[in-house]
Amino acid sequence: MGNFLLGVAVTLLALAVFGYLAFKLFRRGPLTFEIDGFYTHVADGDVGPFIRDVQADVPEAAECRLDDRMSCSIRDAVQCHNQGDLPDCNVLLLSGGGQWGAYGAGLFDTLARRSADELALPGIGVITGISTGSLQALMLMVALDPAQTPDMRRFALDRLIWGYSPERESDVVKHTKLIGVPLYGSAAGTAPLRARIVEALMPGGDERLVSAIGNSSIDGFVGFVEAERGVFRYADIKQLVNSAPDTAAAAQALAAATMASSAMPVFHQQLRIAGSDARPLALYDGGVRRSIFFDRAMAAVDQEVRKQMQGHALPRTADGISQEAYARTYEEAAPTVYVVRNGPTVRRSDDALNTTSGPLKNGQRGYDLLVNESEIGAIAGLRLNNPYGRILLTSADRYDTFPSTVGENFKQDEMFKPAFMARLRDLGRHKAERDEGPWWPLSKIEQL
């Protein structure tokens, strides 16, 4: 009996040692960027007036600041919109969505091909991007810039399409799936994504696209969450480029910001950015906190629009200014806000959940439902701070029902499925070409 117990103990010890060594050997450490001066070009995001009310009893809660680069850019866009001798300067908000970003890529590519000068969406002055939308933002700062040549705009769009056209999933991530999280520390390693972003920006070492981003007439911002404080932050894209010592370093800084915006906890390898101005900080996917810069961008738009309205002679009645007149003047003074939801707004039905169970399948479904509600709430919340302006939305809904023979309209647990991404690119084409176009308006706040 003694020998038996000793044998069991030795076996258990050996298994424990083996498990520890396997964990140390296979576990992914954080993917770390060394970018000097990175945080010099990063600002804390304002939570907005409504969330500040909710957090009113939090000691030392953040105060509202509307004097940073993004708010100044939006102020300039509103002022530009209200000057008759200048083109409209509108705002484009790009949501997260991972491989679903192929929809936005196909959409803008087709809109550009249908235009006379490769300009998919004229009059854009400010672009914000989260997660997959952050990669789109980099390319669209050039593709939507009227100061660039048509050839340069086409080059940017071609790189955008290339980024969302992998030949295999391993071109983007090393996917070991959720079952491997206890061993690897995440469901996917993201070193391939880092290389792919840099190659998208500098194909074969070509510096033209990165330089064009730095010189764009459009201001761009990428959002992410600082893990330590749980604070939503965003980086100024042009400043990251223009402060870098060379183009290669600028591409790395852009890749760092984009990957910070895409680093979904548990699913993706942890992302850290260090530099001479800060110790290494872990940064999370901005979509964890908000899918678009809805609070901050809309608060800035609303503030500037109301300033502009002070110069308008609003029609008055015996009871004062009518709400109808106020709403009409507000709409005229506000730039149009375009919103791209890189994904569907409802989840596909899955009746198999009624007959099967399991922690991974249930966990994935729960995650999908929660993320979907967060995305929809964020977009609907745009109206809270912009009650009467034009807000136009497009989404990847109907991906599984629109007429197409391209790729496949389904996926399982793939993070980046080439055939599914091909179908999404074709969905973007379809919505750009359909009679009613890809955009539809959000309803305005009811006039009470």
Short mmCIF file of N, CA and C in Angstrom, two decimals, residues 207-373:
data_model
loop_
_atom_site.label_atom_id
_atom_site.label_comp_id
_atom_site.label_asym_id
_atom_site.label_seq_id
_atom_site.Cartn_x
_atom_site.Cartn_y
_atom_site.Cartn_z
N GLU A 207 6.72 53.83 -48.84
CA GLU A 207 6.44 54.79 -47.76
C GLU A 207 5.30 55.75 -48.09
N ARG A 208 4.76 55.68 -49.29
CA ARG A 208 3.82 56.71 -49.73
C ARG A 208 2.56 56.80 -48.87
N LEU A 209 2.01 55.66 -48.47
CA LEU A 209 0.75 55.67 -47.75
C LEU A 209 0.92 56.27 -46.36
N VAL A 210 1.98 55.88 -45.66
CA VAL A 210 2.22 56.43 -44.32
C VAL A 210 2.43 57.94 -44.40
N SER A 211 3.19 58.39 -45.37
CA SER A 211 3.41 59.82 -45.54
C SER A 211 2.10 60.55 -45.83
N ALA A 212 1.24 59.93 -46.64
CA ALA A 212 -0.04 60.55 -46.97
C ALA A 212 -0.94 60.64 -45.75
N ILE A 213 -0.87 59.64 -44.86
CA ILE A 213 -1.65 59.70 -43.62
C ILE A 213 -1.21 60.90 -42.79
N GLY A 214 0.10 61.10 -42.67
CA GLY A 214 0.62 62.23 -41.90
C GLY A 214 0.26 63.57 -42.49
N ASN A 215 0.07 63.63 -43.81
CA ASN A 215 -0.24 64.88 -44.49
C ASN A 215 -1.72 65.05 -44.81
N SER A 216 -2.56 64.14 -44.33
CA SER A 216 -3.97 64.17 -44.68
C SER A 216 -4.65 65.46 -44.19
N SER A 217 -5.62 65.92 -44.97
CA SER A 217 -6.43 67.06 -44.54
C SER A 217 -7.54 66.62 -43.58
N ILE A 218 -7.65 65.31 -43.37
CA ILE A 218 -8.65 64.75 -42.44
C ILE A 218 -7.96 64.40 -41.12
N ASP A 219 -8.58 64.77 -40.01
CA ASP A 219 -8.06 64.38 -38.70
C ASP A 219 -8.61 63.01 -38.32
N GLY A 220 -7.74 62.16 -37.75
CA GLY A 220 -8.15 60.80 -37.41
C GLY A 220 -7.74 60.43 -36.00
N PHE A 221 -8.57 59.62 -35.33
CA PHE A 221 -8.32 59.24 -33.94
C PHE A 221 -8.69 57.77 -33.74
N VAL A 222 -7.85 57.08 -32.95
CA VAL A 222 -8.02 55.65 -32.66
C VAL A 222 -8.23 55.48 -31.16
N GLY A 223 -9.27 54.74 -30.78
CA GLY A 223 -9.61 54.61 -29.37
C GLY A 223 -9.26 53.25 -28.79
N PHE A 224 -8.88 53.24 -27.50
CA PHE A 224 -8.58 52.00 -26.78
C PHE A 224 -8.79 52.24 -25.29
N VAL A 225 -8.66 51.18 -24.50
CA VAL A 225 -8.86 51.26 -23.05
C VAL A 225 -7.56 50.95 -22.33
N GLU A 226 -7.17 51.81 -21.41
CA GLU A 226 -6.01 51.53 -20.57
C GLU A 226 -6.43 50.56 -19.47
N ALA A 227 -5.81 49.39 -19.44
CA ALA A 227 -6.25 48.33 -18.54
C ALA A 227 -6.12 48.73 -17.07
N GLU A 228 -5.03 49.39 -16.71
CA GLU A 228 -4.76 49.68 -15.31
C GLU A 228 -5.85 50.55 -14.68
N ARG A 229 -6.22 51.63 -15.35
CA ARG A 229 -7.21 52.56 -14.79
C ARG A 229 -8.62 52.31 -15.31
N GLY A 230 -8.73 51.51 -16.37
CA GLY A 230 -10.05 51.30 -16.97
C GLY A 230 -10.56 52.51 -17.70
N VAL A 231 -9.65 53.38 -18.14
CA VAL A 231 -10.03 54.65 -18.78
C VAL A 231 -9.99 54.51 -20.29
N PHE A 232 -11.01 55.05 -20.94
CA PHE A 232 -11.03 55.09 -22.40
C PHE A 232 -10.12 56.22 -22.87
N ARG A 233 -9.22 55.92 -23.83
CA ARG A 233 -8.27 56.90 -24.32
C ARG A 233 -8.24 56.85 -25.85
N TYR A 234 -7.67 57.86 -26.45
CA TYR A 234 -7.52 57.82 -27.90
C TYR A 234 -6.26 58.54 -28.34
N ALA A 235 -5.73 58.08 -29.46
CA ALA A 235 -4.49 58.60 -30.01
C ALA A 235 -4.77 59.40 -31.28
N ASP A 236 -3.98 60.45 -31.47
CA ASP A 236 -4.06 61.29 -32.65
C ASP A 236 -3.20 60.64 -33.74
N ILE A 237 -3.82 60.20 -34.81
CA ILE A 237 -3.12 59.43 -35.84
C ILE A 237 -2.04 60.27 -36.53
N LYS A 238 -2.38 61.47 -36.94
CA LYS A 238 -1.39 62.28 -37.65
C LYS A 238 -0.21 62.65 -36.76
N GLN A 239 -0.45 62.90 -35.50
CA GLN A 239 0.66 63.22 -34.61
C GLN A 239 1.60 62.03 -34.44
N LEU A 240 1.04 60.82 -34.38
CA LEU A 240 1.89 59.63 -34.28
C LEU A 240 2.82 59.53 -35.48
N VAL A 241 2.31 59.86 -36.66
CA VAL A 241 3.13 59.79 -37.86
C VAL A 241 4.17 60.91 -37.89
N ASN A 242 3.72 62.13 -37.65
CA ASN A 242 4.58 63.29 -37.86
C ASN A 242 5.63 63.48 -36.76
N SER A 243 5.47 62.80 -35.63
CA SER A 243 6.47 62.90 -34.57
C SER A 243 7.48 61.76 -34.61
N ALA A 244 7.25 60.77 -35.49
CA ALA A 244 8.15 59.61 -35.57
C ALA A 244 9.46 60.01 -36.25
N PRO A 245 10.57 59.36 -35.87
CA PRO A 245 11.87 59.71 -36.47
C PRO A 245 11.98 59.35 -37.95
N ASP A 246 11.21 58.35 -38.39
CA ASP A 246 11.23 57.97 -39.80
C ASP A 246 9.93 57.25 -40.13
N THR A 247 9.75 56.92 -41.39
CA THR A 247 8.49 56.32 -41.84
C THR A 247 8.27 54.93 -41.25
N ALA A 248 9.34 54.15 -41.15
CA ALA A 248 9.21 52.80 -40.58
C ALA A 248 8.74 52.88 -39.13
N ALA A 249 9.31 53.83 -38.37
CA ALA A 249 8.89 54.00 -36.98
C ALA A 249 7.45 54.49 -36.91
N ALA A 250 7.05 55.33 -37.86
CA ALA A 250 5.67 55.80 -37.91
C ALA A 250 4.71 54.64 -38.14
N ALA A 251 5.09 53.72 -39.05
CA ALA A 251 4.24 52.56 -39.32
C ALA A 251 4.09 51.70 -38.07
N GLN A 252 5.17 51.54 -37.30
CA GLN A 252 5.09 50.78 -36.06
C GLN A 252 4.18 51.47 -35.05
N ALA A 253 4.24 52.81 -34.98
CA ALA A 253 3.38 53.55 -34.05
C ALA A 253 1.92 53.39 -34.44
N LEU A 254 1.63 53.43 -35.74
CA LEU A 254 0.25 53.23 -36.20
C LEU A 254 -0.22 51.81 -35.92
N ALA A 255 0.67 50.84 -36.13
CA ALA A 255 0.32 49.45 -35.82
C ALA A 255 0.05 49.28 -34.34
N ALA A 256 0.85 49.93 -33.50
CA ALA A 256 0.65 49.84 -32.05
C ALA A 256 -0.71 50.38 -31.65
N ALA A 257 -1.08 51.54 -32.18
CA ALA A 257 -2.37 52.14 -31.84
C ALA A 257 -3.52 51.27 -32.32
N THR A 258 -3.39 50.76 -33.55
CA THR A 258 -4.45 49.91 -34.11
C THR A 258 -4.60 48.61 -33.33
N MET A 259 -3.49 48.00 -32.94
CA MET A 259 -3.56 46.75 -32.20
C MET A 259 -4.03 46.98 -30.77
N ALA A 260 -3.69 48.13 -30.18
CA ALA A 260 -4.23 48.46 -28.87
C ALA A 260 -5.74 48.56 -28.93
N SER A 261 -6.23 49.14 -30.02
CA SER A 261 -7.67 49.29 -30.20
C SER A 261 -8.37 47.97 -30.46
N SER A 262 -7.59 46.93 -30.81
CA SER A 262 -8.17 45.64 -31.20
C SER A 262 -7.88 44.51 -30.21
N ALA A 263 -7.21 44.81 -29.10
CA ALA A 263 -6.73 43.77 -28.19
C ALA A 263 -7.83 43.31 -27.24
N MET A 264 -8.74 42.50 -27.76
CA MET A 264 -9.84 41.98 -26.95
C MET A 264 -9.32 41.04 -25.88
N PRO A 265 -9.54 41.34 -24.58
CA PRO A 265 -9.04 40.46 -23.52
C PRO A 265 -9.55 39.03 -23.67
N VAL A 266 -8.71 38.07 -23.32
CA VAL A 266 -8.95 36.63 -23.39
C VAL A 266 -8.88 36.14 -24.83
N PHE A 267 -9.54 36.82 -25.74
CA PHE A 267 -9.53 36.39 -27.13
C PHE A 267 -8.18 36.67 -27.79
N HIS A 268 -7.62 37.84 -27.53
CA HIS A 268 -6.36 38.22 -28.16
C HIS A 268 -5.24 38.31 -27.14
N GLN A 269 -4.06 38.06 -27.58
CA GLN A 269 -2.86 38.22 -26.77
C GLN A 269 -2.81 39.63 -26.19
N GLN A 270 -2.37 39.72 -24.94
CA GLN A 270 -2.30 41.04 -24.31
C GLN A 270 -1.34 41.96 -25.07
N LEU A 271 -1.71 43.22 -25.17
CA LEU A 271 -0.94 44.20 -25.92
C LEU A 271 -0.41 45.25 -24.94
N ARG A 272 0.87 45.52 -25.00
CA ARG A 272 1.47 46.57 -24.17
C ARG A 272 2.26 47.53 -25.06
N ILE A 273 2.21 48.80 -24.68
CA ILE A 273 3.00 49.81 -25.38
C ILE A 273 3.86 50.53 -24.35
N ALA A 274 5.15 50.56 -24.61
CA ALA A 274 6.10 51.22 -23.72
C ALA A 274 6.85 52.26 -24.53
N GLY A 275 7.56 53.11 -23.83
CA GLY A 275 8.37 54.12 -24.49
C GLY A 275 9.12 54.94 -23.48
N SER A 276 9.85 55.90 -23.94
CA SER A 276 10.65 56.72 -23.03
C SER A 276 9.77 57.57 -22.12
N ASP A 277 8.50 57.78 -22.50
CA ASP A 277 7.63 58.64 -21.71
C ASP A 277 6.71 57.87 -20.77
N ALA A 278 6.83 56.53 -20.72
CA ALA A 278 5.94 55.76 -19.85
C ALA A 278 6.44 54.34 -19.70
N ARG A 279 6.11 53.71 -18.56
CA ARG A 279 6.38 52.29 -18.40
C ARG A 279 5.41 51.51 -19.27
N PRO A 280 5.67 50.23 -19.50
CA PRO A 280 4.76 49.45 -20.35
C PRO A 280 3.34 49.42 -19.77
N LEU A 281 2.36 49.80 -20.55
CA LEU A 281 0.97 49.79 -20.13
C LEU A 281 0.20 48.80 -20.98
N ALA A 282 -0.65 47.99 -20.33
CA ALA A 282 -1.53 47.08 -21.06
C ALA A 282 -2.72 47.87 -21.59
N LEU A 283 -3.04 47.67 -22.86
CA LEU A 283 -4.14 48.38 -23.49
C LEU A 283 -5.11 47.36 -24.07
N TYR A 284 -6.41 47.66 -23.91
CA TYR A 284 -7.46 46.74 -24.34
C TYR A 284 -8.21 47.30 -25.55
N ASP A 285 -8.96 46.42 -26.16
CA ASP A 285 -9.84 46.75 -27.28
C ASP A 285 -10.79 47.88 -26.87
N GLY A 286 -10.81 48.96 -27.68
CA GLY A 286 -11.70 50.07 -27.37
C GLY A 286 -13.16 49.68 -27.39
N GLY A 287 -13.49 48.64 -28.17
CA GLY A 287 -14.88 48.20 -28.22
C GLY A 287 -15.37 47.60 -26.93
N VAL A 288 -14.43 47.26 -26.02
CA VAL A 288 -14.83 46.79 -24.69
C VAL A 288 -15.61 47.88 -23.97
N ARG A 289 -15.20 49.12 -24.21
CA ARG A 289 -15.78 50.25 -23.51
C ARG A 289 -16.89 50.92 -24.32
N ARG A 290 -16.62 51.19 -25.59
CA ARG A 290 -17.62 51.81 -26.45
C ARG A 290 -17.23 51.53 -27.90
N SER A 291 -18.23 51.28 -28.73
CA SER A 291 -17.93 50.86 -30.09
C SER A 291 -17.57 52.02 -31.00
N ILE A 292 -17.99 53.21 -30.64
CA ILE A 292 -17.65 54.41 -31.39
C ILE A 292 -17.46 55.54 -30.39
N PHE A 293 -16.84 56.62 -30.80
CA PHE A 293 -16.63 57.74 -29.88
C PHE A 293 -17.92 58.52 -29.71
N PHE A 294 -18.99 57.84 -29.35
CA PHE A 294 -20.29 58.51 -29.40
C PHE A 294 -20.43 59.60 -28.36
N ASP A 295 -19.98 59.40 -27.14
CA ASP A 295 -20.14 60.42 -26.11
C ASP A 295 -19.33 61.67 -26.44
N ARG A 296 -18.03 61.44 -26.64
CA ARG A 296 -17.13 62.57 -26.79
C ARG A 296 -17.37 63.33 -28.10
N ALA A 297 -17.46 62.61 -29.19
CA ALA A 297 -17.64 63.27 -30.47
C ALA A 297 -18.96 64.03 -30.53
N MET A 298 -20.02 63.41 -30.06
CA MET A 298 -21.32 64.07 -30.14
C MET A 298 -21.42 65.24 -29.17
N ALA A 299 -20.80 65.13 -28.00
CA ALA A 299 -20.80 66.26 -27.06
C ALA A 299 -20.10 67.46 -27.68
N ALA A 300 -18.99 67.18 -28.37
CA ALA A 300 -18.25 68.27 -29.02
C ALA A 300 -19.06 68.86 -30.17
N VAL A 301 -19.70 68.01 -30.98
CA VAL A 301 -20.54 68.51 -32.06
C VAL A 301 -21.65 69.38 -31.50
N ASP A 302 -22.34 68.88 -30.48
CA ASP A 302 -23.46 69.62 -29.92
C ASP A 302 -23.02 70.97 -29.37
N GLN A 303 -21.92 71.02 -28.66
CA GLN A 303 -21.43 72.27 -28.10
C GLN A 303 -21.14 73.29 -29.19
N GLU A 304 -20.46 72.84 -30.25
CA GLU A 304 -20.10 73.76 -31.32
C GLU A 304 -21.32 74.19 -32.13
N VAL A 305 -22.27 73.28 -32.33
CA VAL A 305 -23.48 73.63 -33.08
C VAL A 305 -24.26 74.69 -32.34
N ARG A 306 -24.38 74.55 -31.04
CA ARG A 306 -25.14 75.54 -30.26
C ARG A 306 -24.45 76.91 -30.30
N LYS A 307 -23.12 76.91 -30.34
CA LYS A 307 -22.40 78.18 -30.49
C LYS A 307 -22.72 78.82 -31.84
N GLN A 308 -22.71 77.99 -32.89
CA GLN A 308 -23.01 78.50 -34.21
C GLN A 308 -24.44 79.04 -34.29
N MET A 309 -25.36 78.41 -33.60
CA MET A 309 -26.76 78.82 -33.65
C MET A 309 -27.00 80.17 -33.00
N GLN A 310 -26.09 80.59 -32.13
CA GLN A 310 -26.25 81.89 -31.49
C GLN A 310 -26.22 83.03 -32.50
N GLY A 311 -25.61 82.78 -33.65
CA GLY A 311 -25.55 83.80 -34.68
C GLY A 311 -26.72 83.76 -35.65
N HIS A 312 -27.63 82.81 -35.47
CA HIS A 312 -28.78 82.70 -36.36
C HIS A 312 -29.98 83.47 -35.80
N ALA A 313 -30.72 84.10 -36.67
CA ALA A 313 -31.94 84.78 -36.24
C ALA A 313 -33.09 83.77 -36.33
N LEU A 314 -33.39 83.14 -35.20
CA LEU A 314 -34.42 82.10 -35.20
C LEU A 314 -35.81 82.73 -35.21
N PRO A 315 -36.70 82.18 -36.03
CA PRO A 315 -38.08 82.71 -36.06
C PRO A 315 -38.75 82.53 -34.70
N ARG A 316 -39.49 83.53 -34.30
CA ARG A 316 -40.13 83.52 -32.98
C ARG A 316 -41.65 83.57 -33.14
N THR A 317 -42.33 83.00 -32.15
CA THR A 317 -43.78 83.08 -32.06
C THR A 317 -44.12 83.84 -30.79
N ALA A 318 -45.40 83.94 -30.52
CA ALA A 318 -45.82 84.63 -29.29
C ALA A 318 -45.29 83.92 -28.06
N ASP A 319 -45.06 82.61 -28.19
CA ASP A 319 -44.56 81.83 -27.04
C ASP A 319 -43.04 81.70 -27.05
N GLY A 320 -42.38 82.39 -27.98
CA GLY A 320 -40.92 82.29 -28.05
C GLY A 320 -40.49 81.51 -29.28
N ILE A 321 -39.30 80.94 -29.24
CA ILE A 321 -38.77 80.17 -30.36
C ILE A 321 -39.44 78.79 -30.38
N SER A 322 -39.99 78.40 -31.52
CA SER A 322 -40.64 77.09 -31.61
C SER A 322 -39.59 75.99 -31.65
N GLN A 323 -39.95 74.85 -31.12
CA GLN A 323 -39.01 73.73 -31.14
C GLN A 323 -38.77 73.26 -32.57
N GLU A 324 -39.77 73.37 -33.42
CA GLU A 324 -39.60 72.97 -34.81
C GLU A 324 -38.55 73.84 -35.49
N ALA A 325 -38.61 75.15 -35.25
CA ALA A 325 -37.63 76.05 -35.85
C ALA A 325 -36.24 75.80 -35.28
N TYR A 326 -36.20 75.55 -33.97
CA TYR A 326 -34.91 75.27 -33.34
C TYR A 326 -34.29 74.00 -33.92
N ALA A 327 -35.11 72.96 -34.07
CA ALA A 327 -34.61 71.69 -34.60
C ALA A 327 -34.12 71.85 -36.04
N ARG A 328 -34.85 72.63 -36.83
CA ARG A 328 -34.46 72.83 -38.22
C ARG A 328 -33.13 73.59 -38.31
N THR A 329 -32.98 74.61 -37.48
CA THR A 329 -31.73 75.39 -37.48
C THR A 329 -30.57 74.56 -36.98
N TYR A 330 -30.82 73.73 -35.98
CA TYR A 330 -29.78 72.83 -35.46
C TYR A 330 -29.30 71.89 -36.55
N GLU A 331 -30.23 71.30 -37.29
CA GLU A 331 -29.86 70.36 -38.35
C GLU A 331 -29.02 71.05 -39.42
N GLU A 332 -29.36 72.26 -39.76
CA GLU A 332 -28.59 72.99 -40.77
C GLU A 332 -27.19 73.33 -40.28
N ALA A 333 -27.04 73.58 -38.98
CA ALA A 333 -25.74 73.98 -38.44
C ALA A 333 -24.83 72.79 -38.14
N ALA A 334 -25.40 71.60 -38.02
CA ALA A 334 -24.61 70.42 -37.62
C ALA A 334 -24.08 69.69 -38.85
N PRO A 335 -22.82 69.27 -38.83
CA PRO A 335 -22.30 68.42 -39.91
C PRO A 335 -22.99 67.07 -39.87
N THR A 336 -23.02 66.40 -41.00
CA THR A 336 -23.57 65.05 -41.05
C THR A 336 -22.61 64.08 -40.37
N VAL A 337 -23.16 63.16 -39.60
CA VAL A 337 -22.37 62.12 -38.95
C VAL A 337 -22.68 60.79 -39.63
N TYR A 338 -21.68 60.18 -40.24
CA TYR A 338 -21.81 58.86 -40.86
C TYR A 338 -21.30 57.81 -39.88
N VAL A 339 -22.05 56.73 -39.73
CA VAL A 339 -21.68 55.66 -38.80
C VAL A 339 -21.64 54.34 -39.56
N VAL A 340 -20.50 53.65 -39.49
CA VAL A 340 -20.38 52.32 -40.09
C VAL A 340 -20.36 51.30 -38.97
N ARG A 341 -21.39 50.48 -38.92
CA ARG A 341 -21.43 49.35 -37.99
C ARG A 341 -20.83 48.15 -38.71
N ASN A 342 -19.59 47.83 -38.40
CA ASN A 342 -18.90 46.71 -39.03
C ASN A 342 -19.38 45.39 -38.41
N GLY A 343 -20.62 45.06 -38.70
CA GLY A 343 -21.21 43.85 -38.16
C GLY A 343 -22.72 43.95 -38.24
N PRO A 344 -23.42 42.91 -37.84
CA PRO A 344 -24.88 42.94 -37.84
C PRO A 344 -25.40 43.63 -36.58
N THR A 345 -26.67 43.95 -36.57
CA THR A 345 -27.29 44.55 -35.39
C THR A 345 -28.16 43.54 -34.64
N VAL A 346 -28.30 42.34 -35.17
CA VAL A 346 -28.95 41.23 -34.45
C VAL A 346 -28.10 39.99 -34.65
N ARG A 347 -28.19 39.07 -33.73
CA ARG A 347 -27.43 37.83 -33.83
C ARG A 347 -28.23 36.75 -34.51
N ARG A 348 -27.54 35.93 -35.27
CA ARG A 348 -28.20 34.84 -36.00
C ARG A 348 -28.82 33.85 -35.03
N SER A 349 -29.99 33.37 -35.37
CA SER A 349 -30.67 32.38 -34.53
C SER A 349 -29.86 31.10 -34.44
N ASP A 350 -29.82 30.50 -33.24
CA ASP A 350 -29.08 29.26 -33.03
C ASP A 350 -29.89 28.36 -32.12
N ASP A 351 -30.79 27.54 -32.72
CA ASP A 351 -31.66 26.68 -31.91
C ASP A 351 -30.91 25.50 -31.30
N ALA A 352 -29.65 25.27 -31.72
CA ALA A 352 -28.88 24.18 -31.14
C ALA A 352 -28.62 24.41 -29.66
N LEU A 353 -28.67 25.67 -29.22
CA LEU A 353 -28.46 25.97 -27.81
C LEU A 353 -29.58 25.41 -26.93
N ASN A 354 -30.72 25.08 -27.54
CA ASN A 354 -31.83 24.50 -26.77
C ASN A 354 -31.64 23.02 -26.49
N THR A 355 -30.76 22.38 -27.24
CA THR A 355 -30.59 20.94 -27.10
C THR A 355 -29.19 20.52 -26.68
N THR A 356 -28.25 21.45 -26.72
CA THR A 356 -26.88 21.15 -26.31
C THR A 356 -26.41 22.18 -25.31
N SER A 357 -25.35 21.85 -24.60
CA SER A 357 -24.80 22.79 -23.63
C SER A 357 -23.29 22.58 -23.55
N GLY A 358 -22.65 23.50 -22.91
CA GLY A 358 -21.20 23.43 -22.77
C GLY A 358 -20.66 24.81 -22.46
N PRO A 359 -19.65 24.91 -21.63
CA PRO A 359 -19.17 26.23 -21.20
C PRO A 359 -18.63 27.07 -22.35
N LEU A 360 -17.95 26.47 -23.31
CA LEU A 360 -17.37 27.26 -24.39
C LEU A 360 -18.45 27.80 -25.32
N LYS A 361 -19.39 26.94 -25.70
CA LYS A 361 -20.45 27.37 -26.62
C LYS A 361 -21.36 28.41 -25.95
N ASN A 362 -21.74 28.15 -24.70
CA ASN A 362 -22.58 29.11 -23.98
C ASN A 362 -21.85 30.42 -23.72
N GLY A 363 -20.57 30.30 -23.38
CA GLY A 363 -19.78 31.51 -23.13
C GLY A 363 -19.65 32.36 -24.38
N GLN A 364 -19.39 31.71 -25.52
CA GLN A 364 -19.27 32.44 -26.78
C GLN A 364 -20.58 33.12 -27.13
N ARG A 365 -21.70 32.41 -26.95
CA ARG A 365 -23.01 32.99 -27.27
C ARG A 365 -23.29 34.18 -26.36
N GLY A 366 -23.00 34.03 -25.08
CA GLY A 366 -23.21 35.14 -24.14
C GLY A 366 -22.38 36.35 -24.50
N TYR A 367 -21.13 36.10 -24.88
CA TYR A 367 -20.25 37.20 -25.29
C TYR A 367 -20.82 37.89 -26.52
N ASP A 368 -21.26 37.12 -27.52
CA ASP A 368 -21.81 37.71 -28.73
C ASP A 368 -23.02 38.59 -28.43
N LEU A 369 -23.91 38.10 -27.57
CA LEU A 369 -25.12 38.86 -27.26
C LEU A 369 -24.80 40.14 -26.52
N LEU A 370 -23.87 40.07 -25.57
CA LEU A 370 -23.51 41.26 -24.80
C LEU A 370 -22.85 42.31 -25.68
N VAL A 371 -21.92 41.85 -26.53
CA VAL A 371 -21.25 42.79 -27.43
C VAL A 371 -22.25 43.44 -28.37
N ASN A 372 -23.19 42.65 -28.89
CA ASN A 372 -24.17 43.19 -29.81
C ASN A 372 -25.01 44.28 -29.14
N GLU A 373 -25.43 44.03 -27.90
CA GLU A 373 -26.22 45.03 -27.19
C GLU A 373 -25.41 46.29 -26.93
#
